[in-house]
Amino acid sequence: MLVVGSGPGGLAAALAAARAGVNVALVERFGCFGGNITTVGVEGFAWYRREQTIEAGGIGWELE
């Protein structure tokens, strides 16, 4: 399986496929994980959290 882009969606897709036993190749044009989040210096994907946030778990929580 080929995953193009290592932003949050690409990382989650590659990790889920690998955990399911699929051989995965992850390709990223910027040379670092995180896609635009890392490249432009966004703080991360937890910025939206508020007191009433309900945690859904899963790979997104692991990456956070």
JSON list of C-alpha atoms in Angstrom, two decimals:
[
{"chain": "A", "resi": 1, "resn": "MET", "atom": "CA", "xyz": [0.00, 0.00, 0.00]},
{"chain": "A", "resi": 2, "resn": "LEU", "atom": "CA", "xyz": [1.26, 3.48, -0.81]},
{"chain": "A", "resi": 3, "resn": "VAL", "atom": "CA", "xyz": [0.26, 6.39, 1.42]},
{"chain": "A", "resi": 4, "resn": "VAL", "atom": "CA", "xyz": [1.06, 9.83, 0.02]},
{"chain": "A", "resi": 5, "resn": "GLY", "atom": "CA", "xyz": [1.45, 12.52, 2.65]},
{"chain": "A", "resi": 6, "resn": "SER", "atom": "CA", "xyz": [2.37, 12.18, 6.31]},
{"chain": "A", "resi": 7, "resn": "GLY", "atom": "CA", "xyz": [-0.07, 14.65, 7.78]},
{"chain": "A", "resi": 8, "resn": "PRO", "atom": "CA", "xyz": [-2.47, 13.42, 10.44]},
{"chain": "A", "resi": 9, "resn": "GLY", "atom": "CA", "xyz": [-4.61, 11.52, 7.91]},
{"chain": "A", "resi": 10, "resn": "GLY", "atom": "CA", "xyz": [-1.66, 9.91, 6.15]},
{"chain": "A", "resi": 11, "resn": "LEU", "atom": "CA", "xyz": [0.03, 8.89, 9.38]},
{"chain": "A", "resi": 12, "resn": "ALA", "atom": "CA", "xyz": [-3.19, 7.38, 10.68]},
{"chain": "A", "resi": 13, "resn": "ALA", "atom": "CA", "xyz": [-3.81, 5.51, 7.41]},
{"chain": "A", "resi": 14, "resn": "ALA", "atom": "CA", "xyz": [-0.26, 4.13, 7.27]},
{"chain": "A", "resi": 15, "resn": "LEU", "atom": "CA", "xyz": [-0.28, 3.09, 10.92]},
{"chain": "A", "resi": 16, "resn": "ALA", "atom": "CA", "xyz": [-3.70, 1.42, 10.70]},
{"chain": "A", "resi": 17, "resn": "ALA", "atom": "CA", "xyz": [-2.70, -0.49, 7.56]},
{"chain": "A", "resi": 18, "resn": "ALA", "atom": "CA", "xyz": [0.61, -1.61, 9.08]},
{"chain": "A", "resi": 19, "resn": "ARG", "atom": "CA", "xyz": [-1.17, -2.80, 12.23]},
{"chain": "A", "resi": 20, "resn": "ALA", "atom": "CA", "xyz": [-3.48, -4.82, 10.00]},
{"chain": "A", "resi": 21, "resn": "GLY", "atom": "CA", "xyz": [-0.47, -6.57, 8.48]},
{"chain": "A", "resi": 22, "resn": "VAL", "atom": "CA", "xyz": [-0.27, -4.62, 5.22]},
{"chain": "A", "resi": 23, "resn": "ASN", "atom": "CA", "xyz": [3.14, -3.65, 3.81]},
{"chain": "A", "resi": 24, "resn": "VAL", "atom": "CA", "xyz": [3.10, 0.16, 3.71]},
{"chain": "A", "resi": 25, "resn": "ALA", "atom": "CA", "xyz": [5.24, 2.79, 2.00]},
{"chain": "A", "resi": 26, "resn": "LEU", "atom": "CA", "xyz": [4.72, 6.31, 3.30]},
{"chain": "A", "resi": 27, "resn": "VAL", "atom": "CA", "xyz": [5.87, 9.17, 1.04]},
{"chain": "A", "resi": 28, "resn": "GLU", "atom": "CA", "xyz": [6.18, 12.78, 2.21]},
{"chain": "A", "resi": 29, "resn": "ARG", "atom": "CA", "xyz": [7.38, 15.69, 0.08]},
{"chain": "A", "resi": 30, "resn": "PHE", "atom": "CA", "xyz": [8.60, 17.85, 2.96]},
{"chain": "A", "resi": 31, "resn": "GLY", "atom": "CA", "xyz": [11.04, 15.32, 4.45]},
{"chain": "A", "resi": 32, "resn": "CYS", "atom": "CA", "xyz": [9.43, 15.25, 7.90]},
{"chain": "A", "resi": 33, "resn": "PHE", "atom": "CA", "xyz": [6.31, 13.75, 9.46]},
{"chain": "A", "resi": 34, "resn": "GLY", "atom": "CA", "xyz": [3.31, 15.95, 10.10]},
{"chain": "A", "resi": 35, "resn": "GLY", "atom": "CA", "xyz": [2.73, 17.50, 6.68]},
{"chain": "A", "resi": 36, "resn": "ASN", "atom": "CA", "xyz": [1.81, 21.17, 6.80]},
{"chain": "A", "resi": 37, "resn": "ILE", "atom": "CA", "xyz": [1.33, 21.06, 10.58]},
{"chain": "A", "resi": 38, "resn": "THR", "atom": "CA", "xyz": [5.08, 20.51, 11.00]},
{"chain": "A", "resi": 39, "resn": "THR", "atom": "CA", "xyz": [6.28, 22.47, 7.98]},
{"chain": "A", "resi": 40, "resn": "VAL", "atom": "CA", "xyz": [4.57, 25.76, 8.85]},
{"chain": "A", "resi": 41, "resn": "GLY", "atom": "CA", "xyz": [4.90, 25.36, 12.62]},
{"chain": "A", "resi": 42, "resn": "VAL", "atom": "CA", "xyz": [1.29, 24.85, 13.70]},
{"chain": "A", "resi": 43, "resn": "GLU", "atom": "CA", "xyz": [1.23, 23.94, 17.38]},
{"chain": "A", "resi": 44, "resn": "GLY", "atom": "CA", "xyz": [-0.37, 20.53, 16.85]},
{"chain": "A", "resi": 45, "resn": "PHE", "atom": "CA", "xyz": [-3.79, 18.99, 16.59]},
{"chain": "A", "resi": 46, "resn": "ALA", "atom": "CA", "xyz": [-4.79, 19.41, 20.21]},
{"chain": "A", "resi": 47, "resn": "TRP", "atom": "CA", "xyz": [-5.36, 23.18, 19.94]},
{"chain": "A", "resi": 48, "resn": "TYR", "atom": "CA", "xyz": [-9.13, 22.66, 19.64]},
{"chain": "A", "resi": 49, "resn": "ARG", "atom": "CA", "xyz": [-9.52, 21.04, 23.06]},
{"chain": "A", "resi": 50, "resn": "ARG", "atom": "CA", "xyz": [-11.97, 22.60, 25.45]},
{"chain": "A", "resi": 51, "resn": "GLU", "atom": "CA", "xyz": [-13.28, 21.60, 28.85]},
{"chain": "A", "resi": 52, "resn": "GLN", "atom": "CA", "xyz": [-16.21, 19.71, 27.28]},
{"chain": "A", "resi": 53, "resn": "THR", "atom": "CA", "xyz": [-14.10, 17.79, 24.71]},
{"chain": "A", "resi": 54, "resn": "ILE", "atom": "CA", "xyz": [-15.08, 14.12, 24.50]},
{"chain": "A", "resi": 55, "resn": "GLU", "atom": "CA", "xyz": [-12.13, 11.84, 23.85]},
{"chain": "A", "resi": 56, "resn": "ALA", "atom": "CA", "xyz": [-12.81, 9.33, 21.09]},
{"chain": "A", "resi": 57, "resn": "GLY", "atom": "CA", "xyz": [-9.51, 7.47, 21.44]},
{"chain": "A", "resi": 58, "resn": "GLY", "atom": "CA", "xyz": [-7.91, 5.76, 18.46]},
{"chain": "A", "resi": 59, "resn": "ILE", "atom": "CA", "xyz": [-4.85, 6.63, 16.43]},
{"chain": "A", "resi": 60, "resn": "GLY", "atom": "CA", "xyz": [-5.51, 10.38, 16.56]},
{"chain": "A", "resi": 61, "resn": "TRP", "atom": "CA", "xyz": [-5.28, 10.25, 20.35]},
{"chain": "A", "resi": 62, "resn": "GLU", "atom": "CA", "xyz": [-2.04, 8.22, 20.13]},
{"chain": "A", "resi": 63, "resn": "LEU", "atom": "CA", "xyz": [-0.48, 10.74, 17.74]},
{"chain": "A", "resi": 64, "resn": "GLU", "atom": "CA", "xyz": [-1.55, 13.65, 19.93]}
]
